mmCIF file of N, CA, C and O in Angstrom:
data_model
loop_
_atom_site.group_PDB
_atom_site.id
_atom_site.type_symbol
_atom_site.label_atom_id
_atom_site.label_comp_id
_atom_site.label_asym_id
_atom_site.label_seq_id
_atom_site.Cartn_x
_atom_site.Cartn_y
_atom_site.Cartn_z
ATOM 1 N N UNK A 211 -57.548 28.459 39.146
ATOM 2 C CA UNK A 211 -58.204 29.072 40.257
ATOM 3 C C UNK A 211 -59.005 30.294 39.790
ATOM 4 O O UNK A 211 -60.113 30.511 40.253
ATOM 5 N N UNK A 212 -58.460 31.056 38.889
ATOM 6 C CA UNK A 212 -59.157 32.250 38.419
ATOM 7 C C UNK A 212 -60.437 31.885 37.681
ATOM 8 O O UNK A 212 -61.452 32.570 37.822
ATOM 9 N N UNK A 213 -60.439 30.813 36.920
ATOM 10 C CA UNK A 213 -61.677 30.444 36.214
ATOM 11 C C UNK A 213 -62.776 30.101 37.211
ATOM 12 O O UNK A 213 -63.948 30.397 36.971
ATOM 13 N N UNK A 214 -62.416 29.509 38.333
ATOM 14 C CA UNK A 214 -63.391 29.255 39.388
ATOM 15 C C UNK A 214 -63.891 30.548 40.004
ATOM 16 O O UNK A 214 -65.082 30.695 40.292
ATOM 17 N N UNK A 215 -62.996 31.493 40.204
ATOM 18 C CA UNK A 215 -63.386 32.804 40.736
ATOM 19 C C UNK A 215 -64.323 33.515 39.758
ATOM 20 O O UNK A 215 -65.233 34.206 40.174
ATOM 21 N N UNK A 216 -64.095 33.356 38.475
ATOM 22 C CA UNK A 216 -64.954 34.007 37.471
ATOM 23 C C UNK A 216 -66.337 33.364 37.422
ATOM 24 O O UNK A 216 -67.317 34.036 37.120
ATOM 25 N N UNK A 217 -66.422 32.085 37.717
ATOM 26 C CA UNK A 217 -67.703 31.392 37.658
ATOM 27 C C UNK A 217 -68.675 31.901 38.714
ATOM 28 O O UNK A 217 -69.884 31.959 38.473
ATOM 29 N N UNK A 218 -68.179 32.293 39.863
ATOM 30 C CA UNK A 218 -69.061 32.734 40.947
ATOM 31 C C UNK A 218 -69.746 34.058 40.608
ATOM 32 O O UNK A 218 -70.974 34.135 40.644
ATOM 33 N N UNK A 219 -69.020 35.117 40.252
ATOM 34 C CA UNK A 219 -69.725 36.330 39.831
ATOM 35 C C UNK A 219 -70.532 36.115 38.547
ATOM 36 O O UNK A 219 -71.566 36.742 38.356
ATOM 37 N N UNK A 220 -70.080 35.205 37.696
ATOM 38 C CA UNK A 220 -70.823 34.902 36.472
ATOM 39 C C UNK A 220 -72.196 34.338 36.763
ATOM 40 O O UNK A 220 -73.142 34.546 36.021
ATOM 41 N N UNK A 221 -72.322 33.628 37.883
ATOM 42 C CA UNK A 221 -73.617 33.110 38.297
ATOM 43 C C UNK A 221 -74.534 34.204 38.803
ATOM 44 O O UNK A 221 -75.742 34.173 38.579
ATOM 45 N N UNK A 222 -73.985 35.176 39.499
ATOM 46 C CA UNK A 222 -74.802 36.273 40.026
ATOM 47 C C UNK A 222 -75.153 37.274 38.929
ATOM 48 O O UNK A 222 -76.278 37.731 38.841
ATOM 49 N N UNK A 223 -74.165 37.628 38.133
ATOM 50 C CA UNK A 223 -74.351 38.622 37.075
ATOM 51 C C UNK A 223 -74.462 37.893 35.736
ATOM 52 O O UNK A 223 -73.565 37.986 34.897
ATOM 53 N N UNK A 224 -75.544 37.176 35.547
ATOM 54 C CA UNK A 224 -75.676 36.290 34.388
ATOM 55 C C UNK A 224 -75.697 37.022 33.044
ATOM 56 O O UNK A 224 -75.384 36.423 32.023
ATOM 57 N N UNK A 225 -76.034 38.289 33.033
ATOM 58 C CA UNK A 225 -76.029 39.019 31.757
ATOM 59 C C UNK A 225 -74.695 39.715 31.482
ATOM 60 O O UNK A 225 -74.529 40.335 30.427
ATOM 61 N N UNK A 226 -73.757 39.619 32.396
ATOM 62 C CA UNK A 226 -72.447 40.254 32.209
ATOM 63 C C UNK A 226 -71.596 39.464 31.226
ATOM 64 O O UNK A 226 -71.678 38.244 31.160
ATOM 65 N N UNK A 227 -70.781 40.184 30.491
ATOM 66 C CA UNK A 227 -69.864 39.546 29.549
ATOM 67 C C UNK A 227 -68.642 39.033 30.318
ATOM 68 O O UNK A 227 -68.374 39.477 31.439
ATOM 69 N N UNK A 228 -67.894 38.119 29.736
ATOM 70 C CA UNK A 228 -66.665 37.669 30.389
ATOM 71 C C UNK A 228 -65.711 38.826 30.715
ATOM 72 O O UNK A 228 -65.077 38.831 31.768
ATOM 73 N N UNK A 229 -65.623 39.809 29.823
ATOM 74 C CA UNK A 229 -64.750 40.968 30.075
ATOM 75 C C UNK A 229 -65.238 41.762 31.282
ATOM 76 O O UNK A 229 -64.430 42.231 32.090
ATOM 77 N N UNK A 230 -66.551 41.943 31.417
ATOM 78 C CA UNK A 230 -67.094 42.667 32.562
ATOM 79 C C UNK A 230 -66.798 41.934 33.870
ATOM 80 O O UNK A 230 -66.467 42.558 34.877
ATOM 81 N N UNK A 231 -66.908 40.631 33.850
ATOM 82 C CA UNK A 231 -66.626 39.844 35.058
ATOM 83 C C UNK A 231 -65.150 39.932 35.413
ATOM 84 O O UNK A 231 -64.786 40.132 36.571
ATOM 85 N N UNK A 232 -64.289 39.814 34.410
ATOM 86 C CA UNK A 232 -62.849 39.937 34.657
ATOM 87 C C UNK A 232 -62.515 41.309 35.212
ATOM 88 O O UNK A 232 -61.749 41.424 36.178
ATOM 89 N N UNK A 233 -63.086 42.350 34.644
ATOM 90 C CA UNK A 233 -62.833 43.708 35.134
ATOM 91 C C UNK A 233 -63.345 43.898 36.550
ATOM 92 O O UNK A 233 -62.709 44.580 37.355
ATOM 93 N N UNK A 234 -64.483 43.300 36.871
ATOM 94 C CA UNK A 234 -65.015 43.405 38.230
ATOM 95 C C UNK A 234 -64.038 42.781 39.230
ATOM 96 O O UNK A 234 -63.770 43.349 40.284
ATOM 97 N N UNK A 235 -63.502 41.631 38.896
ATOM 98 C CA UNK A 235 -62.530 40.984 39.776
ATOM 99 C C UNK A 235 -61.254 41.818 39.899
ATOM 100 O O UNK A 235 -60.711 41.980 40.993
ATOM 101 N N UNK A 236 -60.786 42.363 38.787
ATOM 102 C CA UNK A 236 -59.571 43.180 38.824
ATOM 103 C C UNK A 236 -59.791 44.497 39.568
ATOM 104 O O UNK A 236 -58.936 44.930 40.338
ATOM 105 N N UNK A 237 -60.939 45.120 39.339
ATOM 106 C CA UNK A 237 -61.217 46.412 39.964
ATOM 107 C C UNK A 237 -61.458 46.313 41.469
ATOM 108 O O UNK A 237 -61.295 47.303 42.184
ATOM 109 N N UNK A 238 -61.846 45.139 41.939
ATOM 110 C CA UNK A 238 -62.119 44.970 43.372
ATOM 111 C C UNK A 238 -60.996 44.232 44.098
ATOM 112 O O UNK A 238 -61.133 43.921 45.282
ATOM 113 N N UNK A 239 -59.897 43.964 43.402
ATOM 114 C CA UNK A 239 -58.745 43.317 44.041
ATOM 115 C C UNK A 239 -58.155 44.242 45.098
ATOM 116 O O UNK A 239 -58.194 45.468 44.966
ATOM 117 N N UNK A 240 -57.614 43.649 46.140
ATOM 118 C CA UNK A 240 -57.056 44.447 47.244
ATOM 119 C C UNK A 240 -55.537 44.400 47.220
ATOM 120 O O UNK A 240 -54.941 43.367 46.978
ATOM 121 N N UNK A 241 -54.937 45.540 47.479
ATOM 122 C CA UNK A 241 -53.477 45.574 47.598
ATOM 123 C C UNK A 241 -53.063 45.869 49.033
ATOM 124 O O UNK A 241 -51.921 45.646 49.403
ATOM 125 N N UNK A 242 -54.000 46.340 49.846
ATOM 126 C CA UNK A 242 -53.660 46.677 51.231
ATOM 127 C C UNK A 242 -53.446 45.446 52.107
ATOM 128 O O UNK A 242 -52.960 45.558 53.221
ATOM 129 N N UNK A 243 -53.770 44.264 51.610
ATOM 130 C CA UNK A 243 -53.570 43.040 52.378
ATOM 131 C C UNK A 243 -52.192 42.410 52.121
ATOM 132 O O UNK A 243 -51.844 41.423 52.753
ATOM 133 N N UNK A 244 -51.455 42.991 51.198
ATOM 134 C CA UNK A 244 -50.130 42.471 50.848
ATOM 135 C C UNK A 244 -49.064 43.408 51.408
ATOM 136 O O UNK A 244 -48.950 44.553 50.983
ATOM 137 N N UNK A 245 -48.292 42.924 52.354
ATOM 138 C CA UNK A 245 -47.316 43.766 53.061
ATOM 139 C C UNK A 245 -46.272 44.379 52.129
ATOM 140 O O UNK A 245 -45.881 45.522 52.314
ATOM 141 N N UNK A 246 -45.843 43.638 51.145
ATOM 142 C CA UNK A 246 -44.808 44.136 50.236
ATOM 143 C C UNK A 246 -45.337 44.185 48.806
ATOM 144 O O UNK A 246 -44.701 43.697 47.891
ATOM 145 N N UNK A 247 -46.504 44.784 48.611
ATOM 146 C CA UNK A 247 -47.140 44.823 47.296
ATOM 147 C C UNK A 247 -46.253 45.512 46.269
ATOM 148 O O UNK A 247 -45.719 46.588 46.494
ATOM 149 N N UNK A 248 -46.123 44.846 45.146
ATOM 150 C CA UNK A 248 -45.463 45.427 43.980
ATOM 151 C C UNK A 248 -46.187 44.878 42.748
ATOM 152 O O UNK A 248 -46.375 43.664 42.634
ATOM 153 N N UNK A 249 -46.605 45.740 41.815
ATOM 154 C CA UNK A 249 -47.374 45.289 40.657
ATOM 155 C C UNK A 249 -46.701 44.189 39.829
ATOM 156 O O UNK A 249 -47.372 43.317 39.304
ATOM 157 N N UNK A 250 -45.390 44.230 39.728
ATOM 158 C CA UNK A 250 -44.704 43.196 38.950
ATOM 159 C C UNK A 250 -44.781 41.827 39.611
ATOM 160 O O UNK A 250 -44.759 40.811 38.933
ATOM 161 N N UNK A 251 -44.883 41.816 40.923
ATOM 162 C CA UNK A 251 -44.959 40.559 41.658
ATOM 163 C C UNK A 251 -46.398 40.101 41.861
ATOM 164 O O UNK A 251 -46.704 38.925 41.693
ATOM 165 N N UNK A 252 -47.276 41.030 42.223
ATOM 166 C CA UNK A 252 -48.627 40.680 42.633
ATOM 167 C C UNK A 252 -49.719 41.078 41.645
ATOM 168 O O UNK A 252 -50.894 40.901 41.934
ATOM 169 N N UNK A 253 -49.355 41.626 40.501
ATOM 170 C CA UNK A 253 -50.364 42.028 39.521
ATOM 171 C C UNK A 253 -51.272 43.112 40.067
ATOM 172 O O UNK A 253 -50.818 44.083 40.655
ATOM 173 N N UNK A 254 -52.572 42.931 39.923
ATOM 174 C CA UNK A 254 -53.547 43.929 40.371
ATOM 175 C C UNK A 254 -53.906 43.755 41.842
ATOM 176 O O UNK A 254 -54.673 44.525 42.378
ATOM 177 N N UNK A 255 -53.399 42.717 42.480
ATOM 178 C CA UNK A 255 -53.663 42.514 43.904
ATOM 179 C C UNK A 255 -54.281 41.163 44.185
ATOM 180 O O UNK A 255 -54.231 40.251 43.374
ATOM 181 N N UNK A 256 -54.900 41.065 45.342
ATOM 182 C CA UNK A 256 -55.483 39.822 45.834
ATOM 183 C C UNK A 256 -56.990 39.829 45.561
ATOM 184 O O UNK A 256 -57.703 40.746 45.973
ATOM 185 N N UNK A 257 -57.456 38.827 44.838
ATOM 186 C CA UNK A 257 -58.881 38.757 44.492
ATOM 187 C C UNK A 257 -59.728 38.590 45.749
ATOM 188 O O UNK A 257 -59.369 37.836 46.644
ATOM 189 N N UNK A 258 -60.822 39.313 45.801
ATOM 190 C CA UNK A 258 -61.774 39.245 46.920
ATOM 191 C C UNK A 258 -63.176 39.059 46.362
ATOM 192 O O UNK A 258 -63.777 39.992 45.848
ATOM 193 N N UNK A 259 -63.697 37.850 46.457
ATOM 194 C CA UNK A 259 -65.027 37.579 45.929
ATOM 195 C C UNK A 259 -66.106 38.396 46.618
ATOM 196 O O UNK A 259 -67.050 38.847 45.979
ATOM 197 N N UNK A 260 -65.971 38.611 47.902
ATOM 198 C CA UNK A 260 -66.997 39.379 48.616
ATOM 199 C C UNK A 260 -67.118 40.794 48.048
ATOM 200 O O UNK A 260 -68.213 41.328 47.915
ATOM 201 N N UNK A 261 -66.009 41.393 47.696
ATOM 202 C CA UNK A 261 -66.042 42.736 47.097
ATOM 203 C C UNK A 261 -66.581 42.679 45.668
ATOM 204 O O UNK A 261 -67.313 43.559 45.239
ATOM 205 N N UNK A 262 -66.218 41.649 44.924
ATOM 206 C CA UNK A 262 -66.682 41.522 43.549
ATOM 207 C C UNK A 262 -68.184 41.272 43.472
ATOM 208 O O UNK A 262 -68.841 41.674 42.521
ATOM 209 N N UNK A 263 -68.740 40.620 44.479
ATOM 210 C CA UNK A 263 -70.168 40.288 44.491
ATOM 211 C C UNK A 263 -71.020 41.351 45.178
ATOM 212 O O UNK A 263 -72.248 41.256 45.179
ATOM 213 N N UNK A 264 -70.401 42.345 45.769
ATOM 214 C CA UNK A 264 -71.116 43.326 46.586
ATOM 215 C C UNK A 264 -72.166 44.141 45.835
ATOM 216 O O UNK A 264 -73.259 44.335 46.351
ATOM 217 N N UNK A 265 -71.915 44.646 44.626
ATOM 218 C CA UNK A 265 -72.946 45.469 43.989
ATOM 219 C C UNK A 265 -74.117 44.622 43.461
ATOM 220 O O UNK A 265 -73.990 43.407 43.323
ATOM 221 N N UNK A 266 -75.207 45.287 43.167
ATOM 222 C CA UNK A 266 -76.367 44.600 42.591
ATOM 223 C C UNK A 266 -76.179 44.320 41.103
ATOM 224 O O UNK A 266 -76.815 43.445 40.561
ATOM 225 N N UNK A 267 -75.329 45.108 40.440
ATOM 226 C CA UNK A 267 -75.055 44.922 39.017
ATOM 227 C C UNK A 267 -73.646 45.427 38.734
ATOM 228 O O UNK A 267 -73.075 46.146 39.540
ATOM 229 N N UNK A 268 -73.101 45.000 37.601
ATOM 230 C CA UNK A 268 -71.783 45.479 37.190
ATOM 231 C C UNK A 268 -71.885 46.065 35.802
ATOM 232 O O UNK A 268 -72.762 45.714 35.015
ATOM 233 N N UNK A 269 -70.992 46.980 35.514
ATOM 234 C CA UNK A 269 -71.003 47.606 34.182
ATOM 235 C C UNK A 269 -69.707 47.349 33.463
ATOM 236 O O UNK A 269 -68.738 46.973 34.000
#
């Protein structure tokens, strides 16, 4: 599932490296949507493509 999630921002940000795309997904993950969020259980949170695709470019 994550490789599919990476393909979508990879299409928009075609000059981004795989690491940049992964970081964009991790940095825009949400934890406020998980009632009992704990990093050991949920990692960095719930991936949100809309947030990952929101900027015009990623660094």
